[in-house]
């Protein structure tokens, strides 16, 4: 059974930084792309960032490009999201998601989410 | 980027009803479409990938169809546990954009 578990959320001031982590178990980690998806309070799902199975290709939504960096460490079965220059509209629950294939594909497993609150 | 438009944004239905949700892509995506279900306060749950393939454990009352730009999710006989919000997502290319969601409410 695949399990995906996020950590690292919390309260941060506008302009600050935060690093989210995601631990994946139960699958051949480097064989699958991963993504971060967020959901602002009362809003729909928003795809944030994705990374290929090998980590050599990364992708970002326009809303976070230049501020967020996605990375993965296959030796630790871990996914990361470094978030800089945070703004109030980055406040959301952030979900780590395992994709079904090496690159662009559907999500098959979701984490439980970690809340990021950007506020002074 | 590919834009995804869902309709309706909400639907009221009764247990046993047939419910259909539509998703339209701004450009052709072949069969690269997924559907997710989300209940309040919970993580999304994966239902369908590549338009019509059910994820493991998903009841057969859920089905998907379509190709190119127009897709549908059908719940053949709505059950109490199906009241939730449903999202489509194009999986053709990054960024993997979502539709705005359809809330299925109790009539």
mmCIF file of C-alpha atoms in Angstrom:
data_model
loop_
_atom_site.group_PDB
_atom_site.id
_atom_site.type_symbol
_atom_site.label_atom_id
_atom_site.label_comp_id
_atom_site.label_asym_id
_atom_site.label_seq_id
_atom_site.Cartn_x
_atom_site.Cartn_y
_atom_site.Cartn_z
ATOM 1 C CA UNK A 1 0.000 0.000 0.000
ATOM 2 C CA UNK A 2 1.407 3.370 -1.021
ATOM 3 C CA UNK A 3 1.441 6.059 1.640
ATOM 4 C CA UNK A 4 2.147 9.738 1.170
ATOM 5 C CA UNK A 5 2.697 12.014 4.175
ATOM 6 C CA UNK A 6 3.328 15.769 4.144
ATOM 7 C CA UNK A 7 4.938 17.875 6.824
ATOM 8 C CA UNK A 8 6.310 21.368 7.283
ATOM 9 C CA UNK A 9 3.223 23.552 7.173
ATOM 10 C CA UNK A 10 2.623 26.365 9.619
ATOM 11 C CA UNK A 11 2.214 30.091 10.115
ATOM 12 C CA UNK A 12 4.624 32.390 8.285
ATOM 13 C CA UNK A 13 4.729 36.128 7.752
ATOM 14 C CA UNK A 14 4.290 37.688 4.318
ATOM 15 C CA UNK A 15 7.615 37.655 2.497
ATOM 16 C CA UNK A 16 8.828 34.702 4.519
ATOM 17 C CA UNK A 17 9.862 31.196 3.511
ATOM 18 C CA UNK A 18 8.744 27.679 4.312
ATOM 19 C CA UNK A 19 9.813 24.236 3.161
ATOM 20 C CA UNK A 20 7.283 21.456 2.787
ATOM 21 C CA UNK A 21 8.337 17.820 2.819
ATOM 22 C CA UNK A 22 6.572 14.708 1.612
ATOM 23 C CA UNK A 23 7.549 11.139 2.467
ATOM 24 C CA UNK A 24 6.396 8.413 0.099
ATOM 25 C CA UNK A 25 6.483 4.720 0.846
ATOM 26 C CA UNK A 26 5.297 1.528 -0.761
ATOM 27 C CA UNK A 27 6.352 2.131 -4.349
ATOM 28 C CA UNK A 28 9.425 2.528 -6.537
ATOM 29 C CA UNK A 29 9.700 6.233 -5.856
ATOM 30 C CA UNK A 30 11.895 7.265 -8.775
ATOM 31 C CA UNK A 31 9.571 5.584 -11.291
ATOM 32 C CA UNK A 32 6.796 8.106 -10.761
ATOM 33 C CA UNK A 33 6.296 11.827 -11.158
ATOM 34 C CA UNK A 34 5.082 13.784 -8.136
ATOM 35 C CA UNK A 35 3.092 16.967 -7.724
ATOM 36 C CA UNK A 36 2.023 19.538 -5.185
ATOM 37 C CA UNK A 37 -1.621 20.626 -5.270
ATOM 38 C CA UNK A 38 -3.108 23.287 -3.015
ATOM 39 C CA UNK A 39 -6.545 24.371 -1.895
ATOM 40 C CA UNK A 40 -7.217 27.809 -0.479
ATOM 41 C CA UNK A 41 -9.956 28.032 2.172
ATOM 42 C CA UNK A 42 -13.338 27.495 0.546
ATOM 43 C CA UNK A 43 -11.826 27.230 -2.953
ATOM 44 C CA UNK A 44 -11.141 24.512 -5.489
ATOM 45 C CA UNK A 45 -8.021 22.503 -6.199
ATOM 46 C CA UNK A 46 -5.070 24.296 -7.771
ATOM 47 C CA UNK A 47 -2.126 22.423 -9.270
ATOM 48 C CA UNK A 48 1.081 24.082 -8.034
ATOM 49 C CA UNK A 49 4.135 22.177 -9.224
ATOM 50 C CA UNK A 50 5.317 18.863 -10.631
ATOM 51 C CA UNK A 51 8.544 16.923 -11.051
ATOM 52 C CA UNK A 52 9.428 13.968 -13.258
ATOM 53 C CA UNK A 53 10.435 10.587 -11.889
ATOM 54 C CA UNK A 54 14.146 11.294 -12.240
ATOM 55 C CA UNK A 55 13.832 14.861 -11.028
ATOM 56 C CA UNK A 56 15.402 16.297 -14.177
ATOM 57 C CA UNK A 57 12.212 18.079 -15.274
ATOM 58 C CA UNK A 58 10.252 20.493 -13.123
ATOM 59 C CA UNK A 59 7.059 22.425 -13.779
ATOM 60 C CA UNK A 60 5.256 25.287 -12.080
ATOM 61 C CA UNK A 61 1.964 27.145 -12.128
ATOM 62 C CA UNK A 62 2.340 30.782 -13.217
ATOM 63 C CA UNK A 63 1.187 31.875 -9.761
ATOM 64 C CA UNK A 64 4.268 30.389 -8.062
ATOM 65 C CA UNK A 65 6.948 30.339 -10.760
ATOM 66 C CA UNK A 66 10.092 32.095 -9.571
ATOM 67 C CA UNK A 67 9.072 31.832 -5.906
ATOM 68 C CA UNK A 68 8.620 28.080 -5.332
ATOM 69 C CA UNK A 69 11.088 25.287 -6.063
ATOM 70 C CA UNK A 70 10.202 21.609 -6.224
ATOM 71 C CA UNK A 71 12.801 18.906 -5.709
ATOM 72 C CA UNK A 72 13.059 15.241 -4.806
ATOM 73 C CA UNK A 73 15.568 12.950 -3.129
ATOM 74 C CA UNK A 74 15.129 9.387 -4.348
ATOM 75 C CA UNK A 75 17.567 8.052 -1.737
ATOM 76 C CA UNK A 76 15.102 9.204 0.921
ATOM 77 C CA UNK A 77 11.857 8.702 -1.056
ATOM 78 C CA UNK A 78 11.183 12.356 -0.356
ATOM 79 C CA UNK A 79 9.626 15.288 -2.185
ATOM 80 C CA UNK A 80 10.101 18.920 -1.230
ATOM 81 C CA UNK A 81 8.579 22.309 -1.954
ATOM 82 C CA UNK A 82 10.673 25.331 -1.056
ATOM 83 C CA UNK A 83 8.374 28.337 -0.855
ATOM 84 C CA UNK A 84 9.909 31.830 -0.806
ATOM 85 C CA UNK A 85 8.439 35.332 -0.923
ATOM 86 C CA UNK A 86 5.189 34.003 0.480
ATOM 87 C CA UNK A 87 2.037 36.042 0.049
ATOM 88 C CA UNK A 88 -1.357 35.994 1.737
ATOM 89 C CA UNK A 89 -2.883 34.303 -1.298
ATOM 90 C CA UNK A 90 -0.510 31.341 -0.828
ATOM 91 C CA UNK A 91 -2.528 30.435 2.269
ATOM 92 C CA UNK A 92 -3.902 26.958 1.585
ATOM 93 C CA UNK A 93 -3.794 23.291 2.418
ATOM 94 C CA UNK A 94 -0.962 21.803 0.378
ATOM 95 C CA UNK A 95 -1.297 18.220 -0.813
ATOM 96 C CA UNK A 96 1.518 15.986 -1.963
ATOM 97 C CA UNK A 97 0.387 13.728 -4.793
ATOM 98 C CA UNK A 98 1.945 10.677 -6.418
ATOM 99 C CA UNK A 99 1.265 10.422 -10.126
ATOM 100 C CA UNK A 100 0.608 7.223 -12.030
ATOM 101 C CA UNK A 101 3.478 7.557 -14.504
ATOM 102 C CA UNK A 102 6.979 8.967 -15.034
ATOM 103 C CA UNK A 103 5.718 12.331 -16.306
ATOM 104 C CA UNK A 104 2.359 14.093 -16.798
ATOM 105 C CA UNK A 105 -0.369 11.776 -15.546
ATOM 106 C CA UNK A 106 -3.224 11.406 -13.074
ATOM 107 C CA UNK A 107 -2.845 11.286 -9.312
ATOM 108 C CA UNK A 108 -3.374 7.898 -7.742
ATOM 109 C CA UNK A 109 -2.343 8.648 -4.162
ATOM 110 C CA UNK A 110 -2.814 11.810 -2.110
ATOM 111 C CA UNK A 111 -1.358 12.886 1.199
ATOM 112 C CA UNK A 112 -3.603 14.183 3.961
ATOM 113 C CA UNK A 113 -2.462 17.774 3.413
ATOM 114 C CA UNK A 114 -0.526 20.333 5.429
ATOM 115 C CA UNK A 115 -1.839 23.832 6.156
ATOM 116 C CA UNK A 116 0.218 26.864 5.248
ATOM 117 C CA UNK A 117 -0.986 30.186 6.639
ATOM 118 C CA UNK A 118 0.644 33.412 5.478
ATOM 119 C CA UNK A 119 -0.282 36.225 7.815
ATOM 120 C CA UNK A 120 1.265 38.939 9.928
ATOM 121 C CA UNK B 1 -1.953 26.422 -20.539
ATOM 122 C CA UNK B 2 -5.036 24.224 -20.966
ATOM 123 C CA UNK B 3 -8.143 25.600 -19.246
ATOM 124 C CA UNK B 4 -10.726 23.199 -17.811
ATOM 125 C CA UNK B 5 -14.368 24.214 -17.415
ATOM 126 C CA UNK B 6 -16.818 22.135 -15.397
ATOM 127 C CA UNK B 7 -20.593 22.357 -15.405
ATOM 128 C CA UNK B 8 -22.753 22.650 -13.512
ATOM 129 C CA UNK B 9 -20.997 24.209 -10.522
ATOM 130 C CA UNK B 10 -23.541 22.503 -8.285
ATOM 131 C CA UNK B 11 -26.339 19.979 -8.647
ATOM 132 C CA UNK B 12 -29.064 18.862 -6.246
ATOM 133 C CA UNK B 13 -30.053 15.240 -6.491
ATOM 134 C CA UNK B 14 -31.693 12.458 -4.547
ATOM 135 C CA UNK B 15 -30.413 9.033 -3.599
ATOM 136 C CA UNK B 16 -30.904 6.750 -6.593
ATOM 137 C CA UNK B 17 -30.722 9.550 -9.167
ATOM 138 C CA UNK B 18 -28.452 9.464 -12.195
ATOM 139 C CA UNK B 19 -26.041 12.399 -12.114
ATOM 140 C CA UNK B 20 -23.901 13.674 -14.995
ATOM 141 C CA UNK B 21 -21.097 16.221 -14.707
ATOM 142 C CA UNK B 22 -19.455 17.793 -17.749
ATOM 143 C CA UNK B 23 -15.869 18.927 -18.214
ATOM 144 C CA UNK B 24 -14.565 20.819 -21.237
ATOM 145 C CA UNK B 25 -10.931 21.421 -22.167
ATOM 146 C CA UNK B 26 -9.797 24.567 -23.984
ATOM 147 C CA UNK B 27 -7.872 22.385 -26.452
ATOM 148 C CA UNK B 28 -7.799 18.726 -27.374
ATOM 149 C CA UNK B 29 -6.350 16.406 -24.730
ATOM 150 C CA UNK B 30 -7.100 13.027 -26.320
ATOM 151 C CA UNK B 31 -8.195 10.780 -23.425
ATOM 152 C CA UNK B 32 -5.948 12.374 -20.827
ATOM 153 C CA UNK B 33 -8.546 13.285 -18.259
ATOM 154 C CA UNK B 34 -8.977 12.320 -14.607
ATOM 155 C CA UNK B 35 -11.750 12.742 -12.048
ATOM 156 C CA UNK B 36 -11.480 13.189 -8.290
ATOM 157 C CA UNK B 37 -13.950 13.236 -5.414
ATOM 158 C CA UNK B 38 -13.498 15.406 -2.337
ATOM 159 C CA UNK B 39 -15.505 15.495 0.861
ATOM 160 C CA UNK B 40 -15.358 18.447 3.287
ATOM 161 C CA UNK B 41 -12.169 18.530 5.329
ATOM 162 C CA UNK B 42 -10.690 15.539 3.521
ATOM 163 C CA UNK B 43 -8.026 14.995 0.894
ATOM 164 C CA UNK B 44 -9.246 14.333 -2.634
ATOM 165 C CA UNK B 45 -9.818 10.750 -3.670
ATOM 166 C CA UNK B 46 -8.863 9.515 -7.121
ATOM 167 C CA UNK B 47 -11.790 8.058 -9.070
ATOM 168 C CA UNK B 48 -10.985 7.795 -12.775
ATOM 169 C CA UNK B 49 -7.922 8.184 -15.022
ATOM 170 C CA UNK B 50 -7.541 8.293 -18.817
ATOM 171 C CA UNK B 51 -11.215 9.266 -19.181
ATOM 172 C CA UNK B 52 -12.832 5.974 -18.236
ATOM 173 C CA UNK B 53 -10.501 3.724 -16.208
ATOM 174 C CA UNK B 54 -11.574 3.297 -12.593
ATOM 175 C CA UNK B 55 -8.983 3.512 -9.843
ATOM 176 C CA UNK B 56 -8.851 0.464 -7.585
ATOM 177 C CA UNK B 57 -11.795 0.132 -5.199
ATOM 178 C CA UNK B 58 -14.022 2.679 -6.987
ATOM 179 C CA UNK B 59 -17.615 1.416 -7.348
ATOM 180 C CA UNK B 60 -18.849 0.589 -10.829
ATOM 181 C CA UNK B 61 -21.686 3.133 -10.552
ATOM 182 C CA UNK B 62 -19.028 5.704 -11.476
ATOM 183 C CA UNK B 63 -18.175 5.935 -15.162
ATOM 184 C CA UNK B 64 -16.420 8.376 -17.449
ATOM 185 C CA UNK B 65 -16.569 9.069 -21.153
ATOM 186 C CA UNK B 66 -15.432 11.518 -23.792
ATOM 187 C CA UNK B 67 -12.521 12.398 -26.037
ATOM 188 C CA UNK B 68 -10.715 15.470 -27.231
ATOM 189 C CA UNK B 69 -12.338 18.424 -25.492
ATOM 190 C CA UNK B 70 -15.610 17.148 -24.004
ATOM 191 C CA UNK B 71 -15.892 14.693 -21.130
ATOM 192 C CA UNK B 72 -18.486 13.457 -18.672
ATOM 193 C CA UNK B 73 -18.560 11.792 -15.272
ATOM 194 C CA UNK B 74 -21.722 9.809 -14.598
ATOM 195 C CA UNK B 75 -22.930 8.382 -11.314
ATOM 196 C CA UNK B 76 -25.563 5.860 -12.336
ATOM 197 C CA UNK B 77 -27.397 5.610 -9.010
ATOM 198 C CA UNK B 78 -26.403 8.202 -6.428
ATOM 199 C CA UNK B 79 -25.609 6.813 -2.983
ATOM 200 C CA UNK B 80 -25.463 8.740 0.323
ATOM 201 C CA UNK B 81 -21.660 8.533 0.365
ATOM 202 C CA UNK B 82 -21.453 10.161 -3.076
ATOM 203 C CA UNK B 83 -22.475 13.614 -1.884
ATOM 204 C CA UNK B 84 -19.227 15.511 -2.388
ATOM 205 C CA UNK B 85 -17.411 17.859 -4.748
ATOM 206 C CA UNK B 86 -16.023 16.444 -7.980
ATOM 207 C CA UNK B 87 -13.089 17.821 -9.951
ATOM 208 C CA UNK B 88 -11.801 17.012 -13.410
ATOM 209 C CA UNK B 89 -8.124 17.423 -14.316
ATOM 210 C CA UNK B 90 -6.374 17.317 -17.644
ATOM 211 C CA UNK B 91 -3.348 15.013 -17.519
ATOM 212 C CA UNK B 92 -2.161 15.635 -21.072
ATOM 213 C CA UNK B 93 0.614 18.067 -20.194
ATOM 214 C CA UNK B 94 2.015 20.230 -17.421
ATOM 215 C CA UNK B 95 0.593 22.368 -15.863
ATOM 216 C CA UNK B 96 -1.976 19.717 -14.896
ATOM 217 C CA UNK B 97 -4.940 22.049 -14.564
ATOM 218 C CA UNK B 98 -8.156 21.315 -12.676
ATOM 219 C CA UNK B 99 -11.720 22.266 -13.384
ATOM 220 C CA UNK B 100 -13.506 24.498 -10.898
ATOM 221 C CA UNK B 101 -15.432 21.673 -9.268
ATOM 222 C CA UNK B 102 -19.029 20.459 -9.108
ATOM 223 C CA UNK B 103 -20.730 20.111 -5.757
ATOM 224 C CA UNK B 104 -23.291 17.309 -5.591
ATOM 225 C CA UNK B 105 -25.802 18.179 -2.884
ATOM 226 C CA UNK B 106 -28.733 16.404 -1.316
ATOM 227 C CA UNK B 107 -32.090 17.439 -2.771
#
